Short mmCIF file of C-alpha atoms in Angstrom, two decimals:
data_model
loop_
_atom_site.label_atom_id
_atom_site.label_comp_id
_atom_site.label_asym_id
_atom_site.label_seq_id
_atom_site.Cartn_x
_atom_site.Cartn_y
_atom_site.Cartn_z
CA MET A 3 0.12 -0.09 0.21
CA THR A 4 1.35 3.45 -1.04
CA LEU A 5 1.14 6.21 1.79
CA LYS A 6 -0.43 9.27 0.49
CA THR A 7 2.13 12.18 0.17
CA THR A 8 0.15 15.02 -0.66
CA VAL A 9 -2.96 17.09 0.19
CA THR A 10 -6.04 18.00 -1.67
CA SER A 11 -8.95 20.48 -1.10
CA LYS A 12 -10.99 17.69 -0.45
CA ASP A 13 -9.12 16.52 2.52
CA ILE A 14 -9.14 20.16 3.95
CA ASP A 15 -13.02 20.28 3.46
CA GLU A 16 -13.34 16.98 5.51
CA ALA A 17 -10.84 18.10 7.92
CA TYR A 18 -12.64 21.20 8.36
CA LEU A 19 -15.93 19.13 8.99
CA ARG A 20 -13.98 17.06 11.43
CA ILE A 21 -12.71 19.95 13.88
CA ARG A 22 -15.27 22.81 13.29
CA ASN A 23 -16.74 21.95 16.70
CA ILE A 24 -13.61 22.10 18.57
CA VAL A 25 -11.54 24.61 16.78
CA LYS A 26 -12.56 28.46 16.89
CA GLU A 27 -13.48 30.01 13.87
CA THR A 28 -11.21 33.25 14.47
CA PRO A 29 -12.24 36.74 13.04
CA LEU A 30 -10.82 38.12 9.66
CA GLN A 31 -10.55 41.93 10.48
CA TYR A 32 -10.22 44.70 8.17
CA ASP A 33 -7.23 46.45 9.66
CA HIS A 34 -7.81 50.39 9.24
CA TYR A 35 -4.08 51.17 10.61
CA LEU A 36 -2.12 48.81 8.00
CA SER A 37 -4.68 49.84 5.15
CA GLN A 38 -3.98 53.46 5.45
CA LYS A 39 -0.25 52.85 5.98
CA TYR A 40 0.15 50.70 2.77
CA ASP A 41 -2.66 52.07 0.99
CA CYS A 42 -4.69 49.23 0.30
CA ASN A 43 -6.98 46.95 1.99
CA VAL A 44 -5.47 44.91 4.70
CA TYR A 45 -7.41 42.02 6.36
CA LEU A 46 -5.80 40.04 9.50
CA LYS A 47 -6.71 36.43 10.31
CA ARG A 48 -6.47 36.50 13.76
CA GLU A 49 -5.19 32.97 14.81
CA ASP A 50 -3.53 34.65 17.80
CA LEU A 51 -7.36 34.29 19.34
CA GLN A 52 -7.54 30.52 18.89
CA TRP A 53 -8.14 28.70 21.99
CA VAL A 54 -4.45 27.94 22.46
CA ARG A 55 -3.60 31.24 20.67
CA SER A 56 -2.13 29.60 17.65
CA PHE A 57 -3.10 27.83 14.41
CA LYS A 58 -1.64 24.71 15.45
CA LEU A 59 -4.78 23.37 17.20
CA ARG A 60 -6.07 22.82 13.78
CA GLY A 61 -3.56 20.51 12.60
CA ALA A 62 -2.94 18.70 15.70
CA TYR A 63 -6.73 17.90 16.20
CA ASN A 64 -7.37 16.71 12.67
CA ALA A 65 -4.22 14.62 12.85
CA ILE A 66 -4.95 12.96 16.12
CA SER A 67 -8.90 12.43 15.61
CA ILE A 68 -8.41 10.58 12.28
CA LEU A 69 -6.52 7.92 14.27
CA ASP A 70 -8.40 4.66 14.47
CA HIS A 71 -9.46 3.42 18.03
CA GLU A 72 -6.20 1.20 18.68
CA ALA A 73 -3.99 3.95 17.92
CA GLN A 74 -5.70 6.32 19.93
CA ALA A 75 -5.88 3.59 23.00
CA LYS A 76 -1.98 3.51 22.91
CA GLY A 77 -1.44 7.24 23.04
CA ILE A 78 0.13 9.75 21.33
CA THR A 79 3.44 11.64 21.61
CA CYS A 80 5.19 14.91 20.10
CA ALA A 81 8.45 16.96 20.46
CA SER A 82 7.73 20.82 20.41
CA ALA A 83 8.85 23.50 22.34
CA GLY A 84 5.73 25.54 21.92
CA ASN A 85 2.45 25.93 19.95
CA HIS A 86 2.36 22.27 18.56
CA ALA A 87 2.84 21.11 22.28
CA GLN A 88 -0.21 23.11 22.96
CA GLY A 89 -2.50 22.01 20.38
CA VAL A 90 -1.65 18.26 20.79
CA ALA A 91 -2.35 18.96 24.73
CA TYR A 92 -5.47 20.57 24.25
CA THR A 93 -6.63 17.78 21.80
CA ALA A 94 -5.48 14.94 24.25
CA LYS A 95 -7.95 16.27 26.71
CA ALA A 96 -10.64 16.99 24.64
CA LEU A 97 -10.42 13.40 23.15
CA GLY A 98 -9.56 11.86 26.48
CA LEU A 99 -6.39 10.45 25.25
CA ASN A 100 -2.85 9.76 27.03
CA ALA A 101 -0.13 12.09 25.37
CA VAL A 102 3.58 12.41 26.22
CA ILE A 103 5.02 15.46 25.17
CA PHE A 104 8.70 16.11 24.94
CA MET A 105 10.23 19.37 25.38
CA PRO A 106 13.64 20.63 25.47
CA VAL A 107 14.97 21.63 28.82
CA THR A 108 15.53 25.11 27.91
CA THR A 109 11.91 25.75 27.27
CA PRO A 110 10.66 28.82 29.16
CA LEU A 111 8.44 27.74 32.11
CA GLN A 112 5.64 29.92 30.65
CA LYS A 113 5.24 27.64 27.68
CA VAL A 114 5.42 24.41 29.83
CA ASN A 115 2.79 25.53 32.15
CA GLN A 116 0.51 26.51 29.17
CA VAL A 117 0.92 22.59 28.08
CA LYS A 118 0.14 21.54 31.26
CA PHE A 119 -2.95 23.91 31.61
CA PHE A 120 -4.39 22.60 28.41
CA GLY A 121 -3.56 18.90 28.72
CA ALA A 122 -4.19 18.53 32.54
CA GLU A 123 -4.06 14.76 33.74
CA ASN A 124 -4.12 13.58 29.89
CA VAL A 125 -0.58 14.80 29.27
CA GLU A 126 2.95 14.04 30.63
CA ILE A 127 5.74 16.27 30.03
CA VAL A 128 9.25 15.21 29.42
CA LEU A 129 11.69 17.88 29.44
CA THR A 130 15.05 16.45 27.90
CA GLY A 131 17.91 17.73 25.73
CA ASP A 132 19.48 20.88 25.46
CA THR A 133 18.28 21.25 21.66
CA PHE A 134 15.10 20.52 19.85
CA ASP A 135 16.89 17.79 17.67
CA ASP A 136 18.17 16.04 21.00
CA CYS A 137 14.35 16.12 22.16
CA LEU A 138 13.00 14.89 18.94
CA LYS A 139 15.49 12.00 18.95
CA GLU A 140 14.21 10.90 22.40
CA ALA A 141 10.72 11.42 21.64
CA LEU A 142 10.82 9.22 18.63
CA GLN A 143 12.69 6.42 20.28
CA TYR A 144 10.11 6.59 23.01
CA THR A 145 7.16 6.36 20.78
CA GLU A 146 8.56 3.32 18.87
CA LEU A 147 9.31 1.56 22.17
CA HIS A 148 5.80 2.07 23.54
CA GLN A 149 4.04 1.60 20.01
CA MET A 150 2.38 4.89 20.21
CA THR A 151 1.76 7.38 17.41
CA PHE A 152 4.19 10.40 16.98
CA ILE A 153 2.32 13.54 15.74
CA ASP A 154 4.36 15.40 13.69
CA PRO A 155 4.10 19.49 13.50
CA PHE A 156 4.18 19.80 9.97
CA ASN A 157 5.43 16.85 7.75
CA ASN A 158 2.02 15.13 8.16
CA ILE A 159 -0.76 15.45 5.53
CA HIS A 160 -3.43 15.17 8.21
CA THR A 161 -1.89 18.22 10.02
CA ILE A 162 -1.43 20.02 6.55
CA ALA A 163 -5.14 19.54 5.88
CA GLY A 164 -5.92 20.80 9.29
CA GLN A 165 -3.93 23.84 8.81
CA GLY A 166 -5.50 24.36 5.28
CA THR A 167 -9.00 24.92 7.16
CA LEU A 168 -7.77 28.56 7.65
CA ALA A 169 -7.99 29.16 3.96
CA LYS A 170 -11.57 27.80 3.74
CA GLU A 171 -12.57 29.97 6.82
CA ILE A 172 -10.83 32.95 5.09
CA LEU A 173 -12.64 32.62 1.66
CA GLU A 174 -15.88 31.79 3.53
CA GLN A 175 -15.60 34.98 5.74
CA SER A 176 -14.64 37.35 2.96
CA LYS A 177 -17.81 36.37 0.59
CA LYS A 178 -19.55 38.40 3.39
CA ASP A 179 -17.69 41.47 2.39
CA ASN A 180 -17.43 40.47 -1.38
CA VAL A 181 -13.68 40.73 -0.96
CA VAL A 182 -11.35 38.86 -3.48
CA PHE A 183 -7.97 38.78 -2.04
CA ASP A 184 -4.97 39.65 -4.33
CA TYR A 185 -2.31 38.77 -1.96
CA LEU A 186 -1.92 36.07 0.98
CA PHE A 187 0.78 36.44 3.37
CA ALA A 188 1.71 33.52 5.81
CA ALA A 189 4.64 32.47 7.95
CA ILE A 190 6.68 29.46 7.11
CA GLY A 191 8.39 27.37 9.89
CA GLY A 192 8.20 23.71 8.72
CA GLY A 193 5.64 24.36 5.96
CA GLY A 194 2.49 22.79 7.32
CA LEU A 195 0.55 26.02 7.28
CA ILE A 196 1.67 27.22 3.94
CA SER A 197 1.30 23.97 2.26
CA GLY A 198 -2.38 23.68 3.44
CA VAL A 199 -3.54 27.26 2.62
CA SER A 200 -2.06 27.32 -0.70
CA THR A 201 -3.31 24.06 -1.83
CA TYR A 202 -6.69 25.33 -0.93
CA MET A 203 -6.47 29.11 -2.27
CA ASP A 204 -5.06 27.63 -5.52
CA ASP A 205 -8.24 25.55 -6.21
CA PHE A 206 -10.81 28.13 -4.90
CA SER A 207 -9.11 31.44 -5.24
CA PRO A 208 -6.31 31.11 -7.98
CA HIS A 209 -6.14 34.65 -8.42
CA THR A 210 -4.55 35.20 -5.27
CA GLN A 211 -0.59 35.51 -4.93
CA ILE A 212 0.57 33.37 -1.89
CA ILE A 213 3.57 34.69 -0.31
CA GLY A 214 5.57 32.62 2.05
CA VAL A 215 7.44 34.80 5.02
CA GLU A 216 10.42 33.31 6.58
CA PRO A 217 12.69 34.97 9.10
CA SER A 218 16.10 35.78 7.45
CA GLY A 219 17.98 33.60 10.07
CA ALA A 220 16.02 30.28 9.42
CA SER A 221 14.78 30.53 5.66
CA SER A 222 15.07 26.77 5.02
CA MET A 223 11.99 26.71 2.71
CA PHE A 224 13.62 29.43 0.39
CA GLU A 225 16.82 28.03 0.39
CA SER A 226 15.38 24.56 -0.65
CA VAL A 227 13.02 25.39 -3.06
CA VAL A 228 14.29 28.68 -4.77
CA VAL A 229 18.00 28.37 -4.23
CA GLN A 230 19.05 24.70 -4.38
CA ASN A 231 15.93 22.86 -5.75
CA ARG A 232 16.25 20.30 -3.15
CA ILE A 233 15.66 19.95 0.62
CA VAL A 234 18.69 21.36 2.58
CA THR A 235 19.39 21.37 6.20
CA LEU A 236 20.48 24.85 7.30
CA ASP A 237 24.10 24.34 9.25
CA HIS A 238 23.04 27.35 11.46
CA ILE A 239 19.88 29.07 12.37
CA ASP A 240 18.67 32.06 14.56
CA LYS A 241 16.07 30.71 16.86
CA PHE A 242 14.68 33.94 17.89
CA VAL A 243 11.46 33.55 15.75
CA ASP A 244 10.93 30.51 17.85
CA GLY A 245 7.79 29.24 15.93
CA ALA A 246 9.29 29.67 12.59
CA SER A 247 12.99 28.81 13.33
CA VAL A 248 13.08 25.34 11.18
CA ALA A 249 16.56 24.00 9.91
CA ARG A 250 15.01 21.63 7.51
CA VAL A 251 11.30 21.45 6.01
CA GLY A 252 9.40 18.43 5.51
CA ASP A 253 9.46 16.48 2.10
CA ILE A 254 5.83 16.89 1.90
CA THR A 255 5.60 20.41 2.54
CA PHE A 256 8.72 20.83 0.30
CA ASP A 257 6.83 19.48 -2.64
CA ILE A 258 3.49 21.23 -1.90
CA ALA A 259 5.39 24.49 -1.57
CA LYS A 260 7.03 24.25 -4.82
CA GLN A 261 3.77 23.69 -6.62
CA HIS A 262 1.69 26.23 -4.87
CA VAL A 263 3.89 29.13 -3.38
CA ASP A 264 4.12 32.17 -5.73
CA ASP A 265 6.94 34.06 -3.70
CA TYR A 266 9.18 33.99 -0.70
CA VAL A 267 10.26 36.82 1.64
CA GLN A 268 12.93 36.84 4.19
CA ILE A 269 12.45 39.15 7.01
CA ASP A 270 15.32 40.37 9.22
CA GLU A 271 14.36 39.40 13.12
CA GLY A 272 14.97 42.98 13.92
CA ALA A 273 12.26 43.78 11.65
CA VAL A 274 9.83 41.24 13.16
CA CYS A 275 10.45 43.17 16.65
CA SER A 276 9.55 46.75 15.09
CA THR A 277 6.39 45.02 13.73
CA ILE A 278 5.58 43.47 17.27
CA LEU A 279 5.96 46.72 19.06
CA ASP A 280 4.03 48.30 16.17
CA MET A 281 1.01 45.99 16.43
CA TYR A 282 0.79 46.35 20.09
CA SER A 283 1.04 50.10 20.39
CA LYS A 284 -1.13 50.87 17.28
CA GLN A 285 -3.59 47.70 17.18
CA ALA A 286 -3.38 46.23 20.62
CA ILE A 287 -2.51 43.05 19.41
CA VAL A 288 -0.21 40.81 21.16
CA ALA A 289 1.67 38.84 18.28
CA GLU A 290 4.51 36.27 19.06
CA PRO A 291 7.48 36.51 16.50
CA ALA A 292 6.22 34.10 14.00
CA GLY A 293 2.64 35.66 14.09
CA ALA A 294 4.30 39.15 13.13
CA LEU A 295 6.04 37.61 10.09
CA SER A 296 3.19 38.06 7.71
CA VAL A 297 2.55 41.75 8.53
CA SER A 298 6.33 42.39 8.48
CA ALA A 299 6.39 41.34 4.92
CA LEU A 300 4.07 44.37 3.82
CA GLU A 301 6.89 46.54 3.83
CA THR A 302 8.62 44.55 1.34
CA TYR A 303 5.61 44.33 -0.73
CA LYS A 304 4.22 47.98 -0.45
CA ASP A 305 5.08 49.00 -3.92
CA LYS A 306 3.03 45.76 -5.29
CA ILE A 307 0.12 45.76 -2.81
CA LYS A 308 -1.19 49.58 -3.47
CA GLY A 309 -4.63 49.40 -4.05
CA LYS A 310 -5.04 45.67 -3.51
CA ASN A 311 -6.93 43.22 -1.24
CA VAL A 312 -4.44 41.82 1.33
CA VAL A 313 -4.80 39.14 4.16
CA CYS A 314 -2.06 38.42 6.59
CA ILE A 315 -2.33 35.21 9.00
CA VAL A 316 -1.41 36.46 12.19
CA SER A 317 -0.47 32.96 13.04
CA GLY A 318 0.02 33.11 16.86
CA GLY A 319 0.08 35.11 20.00
CA ASN A 320 2.18 33.16 22.39
CA ASN A 321 4.62 35.76 23.35
CA ASP A 322 6.32 35.53 26.73
CA ILE A 323 6.24 39.13 28.47
CA ASN A 324 9.70 38.22 29.74
CA ARG A 325 10.97 38.70 26.05
CA MET A 326 9.66 42.30 25.65
CA LYS A 327 13.17 43.93 26.57
CA GLU A 328 14.91 42.05 23.99
CA ILE A 329 12.29 42.70 21.34
CA GLU A 330 12.62 46.29 21.96
CA GLU A 331 16.40 45.92 21.88
CA ARG A 332 16.42 44.15 18.54
CA SER A 333 13.90 46.62 17.04
CA LEU A 334 16.02 49.76 18.15
CA LEU A 335 19.39 48.13 16.58
CA TYR A 336 17.30 47.36 13.54
CA GLU A 337 15.97 50.74 13.32
CA GLU A 338 19.78 52.14 13.79
CA MET A 339 18.50 54.13 16.69
CA LYS A 340 20.70 52.19 19.57
CA HIS A 341 24.52 52.07 19.06
CA TYR A 342 27.20 50.60 21.31
CA PHE A 343 31.00 51.71 21.51
CA ILE A 344 33.98 50.74 23.29
CA LEU A 345 36.02 53.76 24.01
CA ASN A 346 39.29 54.76 26.09
CA PHE A 347 37.82 57.33 28.49
CA PRO A 348 40.16 60.04 30.16
CA GLN A 349 40.07 59.62 33.93
CA ARG A 350 39.60 63.16 34.85
CA PRO A 351 37.03 65.47 36.18
CA GLY A 352 34.72 66.69 33.59
CA ALA A 353 35.64 63.98 31.02
CA LEU A 354 32.10 62.83 30.98
CA LYS A 355 30.52 66.22 30.81
CA GLU A 356 32.95 66.84 27.68
CA PHE A 357 31.83 63.74 25.89
CA VAL A 358 27.99 64.82 26.43
CA ASN A 359 28.74 68.23 25.03
CA GLU A 360 31.09 67.33 22.21
CA VAL A 361 29.85 63.84 21.01
CA LEU A 362 26.20 63.67 21.71
CA GLY A 363 23.51 65.46 19.68
CA PRO A 364 20.77 67.79 21.65
CA GLN A 365 18.13 64.92 21.53
CA ASP A 366 20.67 61.98 22.03
CA ASP A 367 20.66 59.82 25.14
CA ILE A 368 23.24 57.66 26.88
CA THR A 369 21.56 54.28 27.70
CA LYS A 370 24.52 52.22 29.03
CA PHE A 371 28.00 53.37 30.66
CA GLU A 372 30.02 50.53 32.37
CA TYR A 373 33.55 50.47 32.82
CA LEU A 374 35.37 47.23 31.70
CA LYS A 375 38.77 48.09 33.29
CA LYS A 376 41.30 50.70 33.73
CA SER A 377 44.03 50.91 30.91
CA SER A 378 46.16 52.91 32.94
CA GLN A 379 45.95 56.00 35.46
CA ASN A 380 44.87 58.43 32.68
CA THR A 381 42.35 56.09 30.72
CA GLY A 382 39.77 53.52 31.43
CA THR A 383 38.00 51.26 28.75
CA VAL A 384 34.30 52.00 28.78
CA ILE A 385 31.29 50.47 26.96
CA ILE A 386 28.86 53.16 26.11
CA GLY A 387 25.29 52.87 24.67
CA ILE A 388 23.67 55.73 22.73
CA GLN A 389 20.01 55.96 21.47
CA LEU A 390 19.38 58.41 18.95
CA LYS A 391 16.06 60.24 18.20
CA ASN A 392 16.94 60.07 14.64
CA HIS A 393 18.66 57.37 12.73
CA ASP A 394 19.89 59.89 10.32
CA ASP A 395 22.38 61.34 12.98
CA LEU A 396 24.36 58.15 13.02
CA SER A 397 27.01 59.45 10.70
CA GLN A 398 27.61 62.55 12.69
CA LEU A 399 27.61 60.58 15.79
CA LYS A 400 30.23 57.99 14.43
CA THR A 401 32.51 61.09 13.41
CA ASN A 402 32.08 62.77 16.93
CA VAL A 403 33.19 59.35 18.67
CA HIS A 404 36.00 59.10 16.36
CA ASP A 405 37.32 62.63 17.13
CA PHE A 406 36.88 61.77 20.90
CA ASP A 407 38.83 58.59 20.46
CA PRO A 408 40.13 57.69 17.07
CA SER A 409 40.57 53.91 18.52
CA ASN A 410 37.08 53.44 19.36
CA ILE A 411 35.22 50.10 18.32
CA TYR A 412 31.90 50.21 17.12
CA ILE A 413 30.22 46.97 18.67
CA ASN A 414 26.85 47.01 16.48
CA GLU A 415 29.11 45.60 13.84
CA ASN A 416 30.58 42.90 15.66
CA LYS A 417 27.86 40.40 16.60
CA MET A 418 30.41 38.12 18.93
CA LEU A 419 31.42 41.33 20.87
CA TYR A 420 27.76 42.33 21.18
CA SER A 421 26.61 38.99 22.34
CA LEU A 422 29.70 38.97 24.83
CA LEU A 423 29.35 42.46 26.12
CA ILE A 424 25.80 43.60 25.85
#
């Protein structure tokens, strides 16, 4: 018997019937702020308002509920550091199944507690491995040993079909306003979401351009489909956009994306942070990094989408409040508003006042001043952070800093120094 390795719109329609009494139909909202900003009609599909605050519940529930009674009785497993784990936990509780969920030991406590909350007594959590790959390896070994069923987060046709129900909802909801979308933007991690959505849209809204959005530090689908035309494993990924930082996409999702996705956009992690802050301050939307990817891509497409109808899938809102300081920092660095230098600072009265008067502009601010060591009786090595009011003032700031200390080191351009010292 040949295993099915692709997904059809019929599969998605059947998945919708299977999940509709469990999964929330999330709003499709016209966004006045983004529409005015980009001179087009922007709608947001609010999966951040899903029961588990992400779209992952759709695929998890569909993949688990379709199992036969024998497989369900033996229990299910998964490996995840976040949203997929919550979707599996919620499903296990809803169906009265036993689930063992493997999470890396580095998983934030907030996410572990959320999985416990959704799964209650039906879920056992195993914290193992420093990385996701280590965690996954142990999960697969456990699954085989106990003859359970592993629920893959993206490389599973039933998971993909469940995620594709988003497209069915979008089209049904848009009919009420007689809207036909020219563009749909969706995040790509392993490719489950974009595969399901693009499959359905190609059949029922072929006019719509499907744009896959990845973080620059983990653009595994773009590298696989566009650059090398084969599945590749990235040697290194930036894990900041945790919901979309995948080193290797699935073979099923790779084939579907090649067929149905029209374009790919890679977004700098700093730009994602700026979008998160903008969505929170302007629209009161709490988006996680992966959830903000689709909205971030509008800036890249701003010339193409003028006057068009656009939908962005806000794929999740599980953003740990403890990350906000890092998010703000990354945003300021990306916007070229915050800058760090290592200087040899004179050890004499009035030196700091001289620095403020001669180096800083009238609206610049010192955000960090820390002595590393005294180089001599006359000078000391200092890390100094400066926040600008206008990033156009950077050139003048660099000139002023050089005049103050020609041997200064600009830390922003040295990632290793930044990670060590800041």
